[in-house]
Short mmCIF file of C-alpha atoms in Angstrom, two decimals:
data_model
loop_
_atom_site.label_atom_id
_atom_site.label_comp_id
_atom_site.label_asym_id
_atom_site.label_seq_id
_atom_site.Cartn_x
_atom_site.Cartn_y
_atom_site.Cartn_z
CA HIS A 21 177.74 132.12 126.00
CA LYS A 22 176.74 129.55 123.36
CA ILE A 23 176.18 126.88 126.03
CA GLY A 24 174.10 129.36 128.02
CA LYS A 25 171.88 130.11 125.03
CA GLU A 26 171.33 126.37 124.37
CA ARG A 27 170.38 125.77 128.00
CA SER A 28 168.01 128.73 127.90
CA ALA A 29 166.36 127.44 124.70
CA ALA A 30 166.04 123.95 126.16
CA GLY A 31 164.50 125.37 129.29
CA HIS A 32 162.03 127.39 127.23
CA GLN A 33 161.02 124.27 125.25
CA GLU A 34 160.50 122.31 128.45
CA THR A 35 158.35 125.11 129.82
CA MET A 36 156.25 125.25 126.65
CA ALA A 37 155.86 121.45 126.63
CA ALA A 38 154.77 121.53 130.26
CA GLU A 39 152.23 124.26 129.50
CA ASP A 40 150.94 122.25 126.52
CA ASP A 41 150.63 119.15 128.65
CA SER A 42 148.86 121.13 131.37
CA ARG A 43 146.47 122.72 128.85
CA LEU A 44 145.84 119.34 127.17
CA ASN A 45 145.11 117.73 130.53
CA ARG A 46 142.68 120.53 131.41
CA ASN A 47 140.96 120.28 128.02
CA ASN A 48 140.81 116.48 128.17
CA SER A 49 139.16 116.71 131.56
CA ARG A 50 136.50 118.90 129.93
CA GLY A 51 136.18 116.63 126.83
CA ILE A 52 137.91 119.13 124.51
CA ILE A 53 140.48 118.21 121.88
CA ASP A 54 142.59 121.13 120.69
CA VAL A 55 143.96 119.61 117.48
CA ASP A 56 141.66 118.48 114.64
CA ARG A 57 143.94 116.03 112.90
CA ILE A 58 141.28 114.80 110.44
CA SER A 59 140.67 118.26 109.00
CA GLU A 60 144.39 118.58 108.32
CA LEU A 61 144.20 115.76 105.76
CA PRO A 62 144.31 116.69 102.05
CA ASP A 63 141.04 117.40 100.26
CA ASP A 64 141.25 114.29 98.08
CA ILE A 65 141.51 112.01 101.13
CA LEU A 66 138.66 113.78 102.93
CA GLY A 67 136.62 113.55 99.76
CA ARG A 68 137.11 109.80 99.65
CA VAL A 69 136.02 109.52 103.29
CA VAL A 70 132.86 111.56 102.68
CA SER A 71 132.04 109.62 99.50
CA MET A 72 131.75 106.42 101.56
CA LEU A 73 129.09 107.90 103.85
CA THR A 74 125.35 107.79 103.30
CA LEU A 75 123.76 110.93 101.88
CA LYS A 76 122.43 112.02 105.27
CA GLU A 77 125.77 111.40 106.95
CA ALA A 78 127.68 113.25 104.23
CA ALA A 79 125.44 116.32 104.49
CA ALA A 80 125.77 116.28 108.28
CA THR A 81 129.55 116.83 108.02
CA SER A 82 128.91 120.41 106.85
CA VAL A 83 128.44 121.54 110.48
CA LEU A 84 131.84 120.29 111.68
CA SER A 85 133.80 123.39 110.68
CA SER A 86 134.18 125.93 107.89
CA ARG A 87 136.58 123.52 106.18
CA TRP A 88 133.79 120.95 105.89
CA THR A 89 130.95 123.29 104.92
CA ASN A 90 131.14 122.64 101.18
CA LEU A 91 133.37 119.58 101.12
CA TRP A 92 130.49 117.10 100.92
CA LYS A 93 128.98 118.90 97.93
CA SER A 94 131.97 118.17 95.73
CA SER A 95 132.62 114.71 97.19
CA VAL A 96 129.24 113.00 97.02
CA THR A 97 128.83 110.80 93.94
CA VAL A 98 125.76 108.82 95.04
CA LEU A 99 122.41 110.50 95.68
CA ASP A 100 120.36 107.79 97.37
CA PHE A 101 117.18 109.34 98.72
CA ASP A 102 116.11 106.24 100.60
CA ALA A 103 113.34 106.51 103.17
CA GLY A 104 113.17 102.81 104.00
CA GLU A 105 112.31 103.48 107.63
CA VAL A 106 108.96 104.90 106.51
CA PHE A 107 108.19 101.77 104.46
CA HIS A 108 109.06 99.59 107.43
CA ALA A 109 106.81 101.65 109.71
CA ILE A 110 103.87 101.21 107.33
CA ALA A 111 104.50 97.47 106.98
CA SER A 112 105.00 96.79 110.69
CA ARG A 113 102.41 95.24 112.96
CA ASN A 114 102.40 98.40 115.09
CA PRO A 115 102.27 101.33 112.65
CA PRO A 116 102.29 104.89 114.07
CA TYR A 117 98.55 105.34 113.40
CA SER A 118 95.32 103.57 114.34
CA SER A 119 92.86 104.53 111.59
CA ASN A 120 92.77 105.20 107.86
CA GLU A 121 92.41 108.94 108.51
CA GLU A 122 95.47 108.97 110.76
CA ARG A 123 97.37 106.90 108.22
CA GLU A 124 96.64 109.37 105.43
CA ALA A 125 97.66 112.34 107.59
CA TRP A 126 100.85 110.58 108.64
CA VAL A 127 101.77 109.64 105.06
CA GLN A 128 101.06 113.19 103.85
CA GLU A 129 103.37 114.56 106.52
CA LYS A 130 106.11 112.14 105.48
CA ARG A 131 105.60 113.07 101.81
CA ARG A 132 106.12 116.77 102.58
CA TRP A 133 109.22 115.93 104.59
CA TYR A 134 110.61 113.76 101.76
CA ILE A 135 110.00 116.36 99.03
CA ASN A 136 111.57 119.11 101.15
CA TRP A 137 114.55 116.86 101.90
CA VAL A 138 115.23 116.07 98.24
CA ASN A 139 114.66 119.66 97.14
CA GLY A 140 116.96 120.97 99.88
CA VAL A 141 119.84 118.67 99.03
CA LEU A 142 119.59 119.31 95.30
CA ARG A 143 119.39 123.06 95.86
CA GLN A 144 122.60 123.03 97.92
CA LEU A 145 124.38 120.93 95.32
CA HIS A 146 123.17 123.15 92.47
CA ASP A 147 124.30 126.31 94.25
CA GLY A 148 127.72 124.89 95.11
CA ALA A 149 130.95 126.33 93.75
CA SER A 150 131.53 123.21 91.63
CA LYS A 151 128.87 120.98 90.14
CA PRO A 152 128.95 117.46 91.62
CA ILE A 153 129.65 114.44 89.46
CA ILE A 154 126.77 112.06 90.21
CA ASN A 155 127.22 108.39 89.36
CA LYS A 156 124.02 107.07 90.97
CA PHE A 157 120.66 108.77 91.48
CA ARG A 158 117.92 106.94 93.38
CA VAL A 159 114.54 108.04 94.78
CA GLN A 160 112.15 105.72 96.59
CA PHE A 161 108.99 106.83 98.34
CA PHE A 162 105.17 107.00 98.44
CA LEU A 163 104.34 109.75 95.97
CA GLU A 164 100.95 110.80 94.61
CA LYS A 165 99.68 113.08 91.87
CA GLU A 166 99.77 116.24 93.94
CA CYS A 167 103.45 115.65 94.78
CA ASN A 168 104.42 116.79 91.30
CA SER A 169 102.01 119.74 91.13
CA ASP A 170 104.95 122.16 91.30
CA GLY A 171 107.13 120.08 88.97
CA ASP A 172 109.43 118.92 91.80
CA MET A 173 109.75 115.34 90.55
CA ASP A 174 110.45 116.54 87.00
CA ARG A 175 113.26 118.75 88.28
CA TRP A 176 114.77 115.81 90.17
CA LEU A 177 115.02 113.89 86.91
CA GLU A 178 116.48 116.87 85.09
CA PHE A 179 119.11 117.23 87.83
CA ALA A 180 120.08 113.56 87.48
CA PHE A 181 120.73 113.96 83.76
CA MET A 182 122.80 117.12 84.33
CA SER A 183 125.65 114.88 85.44
CA LYS A 184 127.55 113.71 82.39
CA ARG A 185 128.71 110.62 84.28
CA LEU A 186 125.39 109.17 85.40
CA GLU A 187 125.72 105.38 85.60
CA SER A 188 122.63 104.35 87.56
CA LEU A 189 119.11 105.83 87.67
CA GLU A 190 116.37 104.33 89.85
CA LEU A 191 112.90 105.82 90.30
CA PHE A 192 110.60 103.91 92.65
CA TYR A 193 107.43 105.93 93.23
CA PHE A 194 105.32 103.43 95.14
CA THR A 195 101.61 104.18 95.11
CA ASP A 196 98.45 102.39 96.14
CA SER A 197 96.28 104.44 93.77
CA ARG A 198 95.87 104.50 90.00
CA TYR A 199 98.08 107.53 89.59
CA HIS A 200 101.60 106.91 88.38
CA TYR A 201 104.35 109.40 87.75
CA VAL A 202 104.66 110.06 84.00
CA PHE A 203 108.12 110.24 82.48
CA PRO A 204 108.17 113.88 81.25
CA GLU A 205 108.16 114.41 77.50
CA ALA A 206 110.21 117.59 77.89
CA CYS A 207 113.00 115.62 79.50
CA PHE A 208 112.86 112.98 76.76
CA ASP A 209 112.98 115.68 74.06
CA ARG A 210 116.07 117.20 75.62
CA ILE A 211 117.77 113.80 75.82
CA LYS A 212 117.08 113.22 72.13
CA LYS A 213 118.49 116.63 71.18
CA THR A 214 121.70 116.04 73.10
CA ARG A 215 121.99 112.63 71.44
CA THR A 216 123.97 110.40 73.80
CA SER A 217 125.99 112.92 75.79
CA ASP A 218 123.76 112.73 78.88
CA ILE A 219 123.20 108.98 78.96
CA LYS A 220 126.16 107.35 77.24
CA LEU A 221 127.62 106.03 80.55
CA LEU A 222 124.31 104.70 81.91
CA ARG A 223 124.66 101.10 83.11
CA SER A 224 121.47 100.63 85.13
CA LEU A 225 117.95 101.99 84.56
CA SER A 226 115.09 101.05 86.90
CA LEU A 227 111.61 102.59 86.63
CA SER A 228 108.89 101.38 89.02
CA PHE A 229 105.40 102.88 89.08
CA VAL A 230 106.54 105.20 86.31
CA ASP A 231 104.44 105.48 83.16
CA VAL A 232 106.92 105.40 80.31
CA ARG A 233 106.35 104.77 76.60
CA GLY A 234 108.14 102.04 74.71
CA GLU A 235 109.81 104.66 72.48
CA VAL A 236 111.55 106.19 75.49
CA VAL A 237 112.89 102.86 76.73
CA GLU A 238 113.97 101.85 73.24
CA HIS A 239 115.90 105.14 72.90
CA PHE A 240 117.81 104.40 76.12
CA ALA A 241 118.52 100.83 74.99
CA ALA A 242 119.79 102.01 71.59
CA ASN A 243 121.93 104.88 72.90
CA CYS A 244 123.38 103.46 76.11
CA PRO A 245 126.07 101.05 74.91
CA LEU A 246 127.00 100.12 78.51
CA LEU A 247 123.43 99.39 79.71
CA GLU A 248 123.54 96.14 81.72
CA HIS A 249 120.50 96.34 84.01
CA LEU A 250 116.98 97.36 82.92
CA VAL A 251 113.86 97.17 85.13
CA LEU A 252 110.34 98.26 84.13
CA HIS A 253 107.71 97.61 86.78
CA LYS A 254 104.02 98.57 86.74
CA SER A 255 104.00 101.01 83.85
CA HIS A 256 100.54 101.90 82.54
CA SER A 257 101.90 103.35 79.31
CA LEU A 258 104.09 100.48 78.11
CA VAL A 259 102.19 98.77 75.28
CA SER A 260 105.03 97.33 73.22
CA LEU A 261 108.77 97.09 73.70
CA ARG A 262 111.22 95.95 71.05
CA LEU A 263 114.82 95.68 72.18
CA ARG A 264 117.32 95.02 69.39
CA ARG A 265 121.08 94.63 69.47
CA ILE A 266 121.46 95.31 73.19
CA ARG A 267 124.82 93.66 73.51
CA ALA A 268 125.77 94.75 77.05
CA LEU A 269 122.42 93.92 78.68
CA ARG A 270 122.66 91.22 81.33
CA TYR A 271 119.49 91.63 83.41
CA LEU A 272 116.04 92.53 82.05
CA GLU A 273 112.86 92.77 84.12
CA VAL A 274 109.45 93.66 82.68
CA SER A 275 106.76 93.01 85.28
CA ARG A 276 103.08 93.81 85.74
CA CYS A 277 102.90 96.30 82.88
CA LYS A 278 99.20 95.63 82.34
CA PRO A 279 98.57 97.19 78.89
CA MET A 280 101.63 95.53 77.37
CA LYS A 281 100.97 93.54 74.20
CA VAL A 282 104.41 92.71 72.81
CA LEU A 283 107.85 92.20 74.33
CA GLN A 284 110.50 91.37 71.76
CA ILE A 285 114.14 90.68 72.58
CA ASP A 286 116.39 90.33 69.57
CA ASP A 287 120.16 89.83 69.63
CA ALA A 288 121.10 90.10 73.31
CA PRO A 289 124.26 87.98 73.55
CA GLY A 290 125.04 89.10 77.13
CA LEU A 291 121.55 88.49 78.59
CA THR A 292 121.82 86.00 81.46
CA HIS A 293 118.71 86.83 83.55
CA LEU A 294 115.22 87.54 82.20
CA HIS A 295 112.33 88.43 84.52
CA TYR A 296 108.88 88.66 82.94
CA HIS A 297 105.54 88.89 84.75
CA GLY A 298 102.38 88.96 82.64
CA GLN A 299 98.79 89.47 83.73
CA ASP A 300 96.15 88.70 81.07
CA ASP A 301 95.58 85.46 79.19
CA GLY A 302 96.13 85.52 75.44
CA THR A 303 96.67 89.28 75.08
CA LYS A 304 100.46 89.42 75.08
CA GLU A 305 103.26 88.12 72.95
CA LEU A 306 106.71 87.35 74.26
CA ARG A 307 109.46 86.82 71.70
CA VAL A 308 113.01 85.93 72.59
CA HIS A 309 115.16 84.96 69.63
CA ASN A 310 118.46 85.43 67.79
CA ASN A 311 121.63 85.24 69.82
CA CYS A 312 120.37 84.97 73.41
CA ALA A 313 122.31 81.81 74.12
CA ARG A 314 123.70 82.89 77.53
CA LEU A 315 120.27 82.97 79.22
CA VAL A 316 120.66 80.78 82.33
CA GLU A 317 118.40 82.50 84.91
CA LEU A 318 114.71 82.99 84.26
CA THR A 319 111.94 84.47 86.41
CA LEU A 320 108.38 84.16 85.13
CA GLY A 321 105.21 85.42 86.77
CA PHE A 322 101.62 84.71 85.78
CA ASP A 323 98.54 86.21 87.40
CA PHE A 324 95.82 84.62 85.29
CA CYS A 325 97.69 83.66 82.13
CA LYS A 326 99.08 80.18 81.66
CA PRO A 327 102.78 79.30 81.65
CA GLU A 328 102.55 77.89 78.12
CA PHE A 329 102.20 81.47 76.86
CA ALA A 330 105.73 82.45 77.94
CA PHE A 331 107.46 79.13 77.45
CA ARG A 332 106.34 78.99 73.84
CA SER A 333 109.10 81.35 72.64
CA LEU A 334 111.55 80.38 75.38
CA SER A 335 111.61 76.69 74.50
CA PRO A 336 115.05 76.91 72.76
CA TYR A 337 116.59 78.16 76.01
CA VAL A 338 114.84 76.28 78.85
CA GLY A 339 117.05 73.24 78.39
CA ARG A 340 120.10 75.35 79.39
CA LEU A 341 118.53 77.10 82.38
CA GLN A 342 120.35 76.74 85.68
CA SER A 343 117.97 78.82 87.81
CA LEU A 344 114.21 79.28 87.47
CA THR A 345 111.73 81.31 89.54
CA VAL A 346 108.02 80.91 88.82
CA LYS A 347 105.30 83.08 90.41
CA MET A 348 101.85 81.70 89.71
CA SER A 349 98.22 81.92 90.62
CA PRO A 350 97.20 78.53 92.04
CA SER A 351 94.74 78.07 89.15
CA VAL A 352 97.67 77.62 86.72
CA ILE A 353 100.06 75.89 89.08
CA ARG A 354 100.86 72.80 86.99
CA PHE A 355 103.93 72.32 84.81
CA PRO A 356 103.12 72.83 81.09
CA SER A 357 102.47 69.43 79.54
CA ASN A 358 104.10 70.40 76.22
CA LEU A 359 107.40 71.52 77.76
CA ALA A 360 110.49 69.31 77.85
CA GLU A 361 112.31 68.55 81.09
CA LEU A 362 114.58 71.20 82.57
CA THR A 363 117.61 68.99 82.42
CA CYS A 364 120.24 71.54 83.58
CA LEU A 365 118.18 73.26 86.29
CA GLU A 366 119.80 73.27 89.74
CA ARG A 367 117.87 76.03 91.57
CA LEU A 368 114.07 76.33 91.54
CA THR A 369 111.97 78.96 93.34
CA LEU A 370 108.18 78.57 93.37
CA GLN A 371 105.89 81.30 94.66
CA ASN A 372 102.13 81.20 94.67
CA LEU A 373 100.51 84.61 94.31
CA PRO A 374 97.93 85.82 96.85
CA ALA A 375 94.50 84.42 96.04
CA GLN A 376 91.09 84.04 97.59
CA GLY A 377 90.44 80.63 99.09
CA ASP A 378 92.89 77.92 100.08
CA ILE A 379 94.72 76.27 97.21
CA SER A 380 96.92 73.24 97.79
CA ILE A 381 100.48 73.85 96.68
CA LEU A 382 101.22 70.18 96.09
CA GLY A 383 100.48 70.82 92.43
CA TRP A 384 104.04 72.14 92.36
CA SER A 385 105.24 68.55 92.41
CA THR A 386 104.86 68.53 88.60
CA TRP A 387 107.44 71.35 88.38
CA ILE A 388 109.79 69.71 90.86
CA ASN A 389 109.73 66.36 89.06
CA ALA A 390 110.48 68.08 85.71
CA CYS A 391 113.94 69.02 87.06
CA PRO A 392 115.98 65.80 87.33
CA ARG A 393 119.16 67.61 88.52
CA LEU A 394 117.45 69.94 91.00
CA HIS A 395 119.65 70.69 94.02
CA THR A 396 118.03 73.70 95.77
CA LEU A 397 114.28 74.27 96.13
CA ARG A 398 112.77 77.47 97.54
CA VAL A 399 109.02 77.73 98.15
CA LYS A 400 107.34 81.05 98.96
CA VAL A 401 103.84 80.71 100.38
CA ALA A 402 101.71 83.80 99.86
CA THR A 403 98.06 82.67 99.82
CA THR A 404 95.50 83.27 102.55
CA MET A 405 95.98 80.12 104.59
CA SER A 406 93.35 78.02 106.25
CA LYS A 407 93.64 77.58 109.99
CA GLY A 408 91.90 74.24 109.84
CA LYS A 409 92.41 71.11 107.80
CA SER A 410 89.60 71.65 105.31
CA LEU A 411 90.61 72.83 101.83
CA ARG A 412 88.38 74.66 99.38
CA LEU A 413 90.24 73.50 96.28
CA TRP A 414 89.56 74.93 92.84
CA LYS A 415 90.90 71.64 91.54
CA ALA A 416 92.43 68.80 93.51
CA PRO A 417 96.12 68.61 92.67
CA VAL A 418 97.49 65.61 90.88
CA VAL A 419 100.63 64.76 92.82
CA ASN A 420 103.38 62.81 91.09
CA LYS A 421 104.73 60.83 94.01
CA VAL A 422 108.33 60.34 92.91
CA LYS A 423 111.13 59.95 95.43
CA ARG A 424 114.00 62.37 94.74
CA THR A 425 117.65 62.02 95.73
CA SER A 426 119.12 65.10 93.98
CA ILE A 427 117.29 67.69 96.12
CA LYS A 428 119.64 68.62 98.96
CA GLU A 429 118.40 72.02 100.23
CA VAL A 430 114.80 73.14 100.77
CA GLU A 431 113.55 76.48 102.13
CA ILE A 432 109.92 77.38 102.82
CA VAL A 433 109.44 81.15 103.14
CA GLY A 434 106.19 82.35 104.71
CA PHE A 435 105.74 79.28 106.89
CA ASN A 436 102.81 79.90 109.26
CA GLY A 437 102.03 76.46 110.63
CA PHE A 438 98.66 76.19 108.88
CA TYR A 439 97.57 73.21 106.83
CA LEU A 440 98.91 74.03 103.39
CA ASP A 441 102.55 74.63 104.26
CA CYS A 442 102.55 71.78 106.81
CA GLU A 443 101.21 69.53 104.06
CA PHE A 444 104.19 70.48 101.90
CA VAL A 445 106.68 69.78 104.71
CA GLU A 446 105.17 66.30 105.13
CA TYR A 447 105.54 65.79 101.38
CA ALA A 448 109.21 66.83 101.54
CA PHE A 449 109.88 64.47 104.45
CA GLU A 450 108.47 61.51 102.52
CA TYR A 451 109.71 62.12 98.97
CA PHE A 452 112.90 64.23 99.17
CA ILE A 453 114.94 61.32 100.48
CA GLY A 454 118.28 63.03 99.77
CA MET A 455 117.40 66.27 101.60
CA GLU A 456 120.21 67.46 103.87
CA LYS A 457 119.02 70.97 104.83
CA LEU A 458 115.55 72.37 105.57
CA VAL A 459 114.76 75.99 106.50
CA LEU A 460 111.33 77.10 107.70
CA ASP A 461 111.30 80.91 107.42
CA ARG A 462 108.32 82.68 109.01
CA GLY A 463 109.14 86.02 107.37
CA LEU A 464 107.81 87.26 104.05
CA THR A 465 109.47 89.81 101.76
CA ILE A 466 107.47 92.86 100.68
CA PRO A 467 108.39 93.70 97.06
CA GLY A 468 110.02 97.13 96.86
CA PHE A 469 110.06 97.76 100.61
CA GLY A 470 113.63 96.54 100.94
CA GLY A 471 113.06 94.26 103.92
CA THR A 472 111.01 91.60 105.62
CA TYR A 473 108.20 91.73 108.10
CA ASN A 474 106.38 89.25 110.31
CA ARG A 475 103.00 88.76 108.69
CA PHE A 476 101.25 87.32 111.74
CA CYS A 477 98.46 89.40 113.22
CA THR A 478 99.09 88.30 116.79
CA GLU A 479 101.91 86.96 118.92
CA GLN A 480 99.79 83.87 119.50
CA GLN A 481 99.75 83.03 115.78
CA ALA A 482 103.50 83.56 115.57
CA GLN A 483 103.98 81.22 118.52
CA ILE A 484 101.79 78.55 116.91
CA ALA A 485 103.92 78.68 113.76
CA LYS A 486 107.10 78.33 115.83
CA GLU A 487 105.70 75.38 117.80
CA ARG A 488 104.66 73.52 114.66
CA ALA A 489 108.05 74.15 113.09
CA LEU A 490 109.79 72.76 116.18
CA GLU A 491 107.45 69.76 116.15
CA PHE A 492 108.58 69.02 112.58
CA LYS A 493 112.17 69.41 113.70
CA SER A 494 111.70 66.81 116.45
CA ARG A 495 110.70 64.12 113.95
CA ALA A 496 112.91 65.07 111.01
CA PRO A 497 114.29 62.15 108.99
CA PRO A 498 117.78 60.99 110.01
CA THR A 499 119.30 62.04 106.66
CA LEU A 500 118.54 65.69 107.44
CA LEU A 501 121.78 67.27 108.67
CA GLU A 502 120.52 70.84 109.22
CA PHE A 503 117.07 72.10 110.23
CA ASP A 504 116.66 75.85 110.82
CA VAL A 505 113.62 77.76 112.06
CA VAL A 506 113.88 81.52 111.48
#
C-alpha cells in the first residue's frame, strides 16, 4: 500500500511537471513568461536596482506591476531633471525650426513640458507613503521670467531643502535674456530659522544664472561644514563675497558676475582649484590670503580686464601651480611682465574669447615660454576666424621664438583650417622640438550645454578643416609619435 501511494505521488508529480512544461512552451511561443523572478527579490535589493537608474527610467518602473507602483518613490535618491537633448537640438546645425518665430514657439513648448515634468515628479514624491531621502537635486533648462509666475521654481527649491540629507544642489537656469531667477528670500529666511538642520550635509552648491546675494552664499559657506564644491556663475546680484574659514572647500568658481566688486578668500586650507572670471577693468578686487597653500589648479578669465589685476593677490601661490587655464580677450593676451615664471606648471590651457576681427594667437608664446617645465598644452580657439591670410590685428604679436623640449603633448580645440590656427600649428612644428603628441580637434564645447557640437556652417567647411589637418599630418616632424584628427 505504501509503495502504491509513492508511485501514485510520483506519477502525479510527473504529470504536473509535464503540464508545466507544456504550459511554459505554449507561453514561450507567445512571448509570455509566467514567473516574475525579479519582483520576488527583497525590497532593499530592488531599491538598490532602481536607485542606479536615471530619473526617467526609475519612474517608468511604476507601470511594471502593483509591486513596483510606489517602489521608485522610496528608492530614488538623485533628482536629476536633465533635458540635455533639448540643448543639443538648439546647438545643432539642423535645429527643429527654421525661423526665430518657430524657435520661440518650440522653446516655449519645451518649457511647458519641462515644468510639467518636474512638477509631476515632485507631486508624486510628495504624495508618497514615505518621504524620499534626496541626496542630489539638479535642474537644468531654458527658463524665463514667466516660468516662475506661479511660484513653481520656488517650490522646487523648497522641496530640495525638505530632505535632511541633501548633499548636492545645482540650479542651471540658462537664459539668453536679462532675466535671471532670483533666489527667494522666503526660502533663505526659513533656512536661517532652522539654523543648519536643512543644509548641514551639503557638499556641493552650484548656482548658474541665479541672482543671489553675497549674504546668502556666505551663510551657506559658514553653516555647511562639509561644503567642498561651490560654483557661482552669472549672478546679477553678487556685489561682494567674503569667504572665511571654509576649511572643507576644494573647488571654488566665481565667473561672469558682472556687478561684483570684491571677492575675498581667507583661510581655505583645502582649496586646490580656484576659477575666477572677471569682466571690467579696475572695478574689482580679488584677495586670496591666509592659509591657502594647497592651491595648485587655477582658472582665470578676463573679458576686458588685464591679467595683472588677478595675479596681484595670487603672486604668493603662482609659483606652486601645477595647472593653469587662462581665458582672455586677444587685446590682453600677453603674459604679465611683472609676474615671475611659473616654475612648477605642467599643464597649461589657453582660450581666447570670441571677439570681432581676427587676432593672432601667437601672442600666447609669452605665456608658454613663462612655463619652463610645461608638459601639456591645450589651446582653445574661439574667435571669428579669417578664411584668407590677411589679419586685421589690433596689435602685432611679439613672438618669443624659443625652442622648447619639455612640451610633449599639444591639443588644439576648435581647429577649423583657417589662417590663425594653422599659423599656430606651424609655430608648434618649428619650436616645440620635443613634441610627441598633437591633437587637432574640430569640435568646440558649449559651456553649460554638457556636450560638443560641430561649429561649421557647411559640410564643405568641415571638409576643408579635415583636409588641412591631414595635410599637416603628412609633413609632421619625425619626433611626433602620435597625430590625431578628431
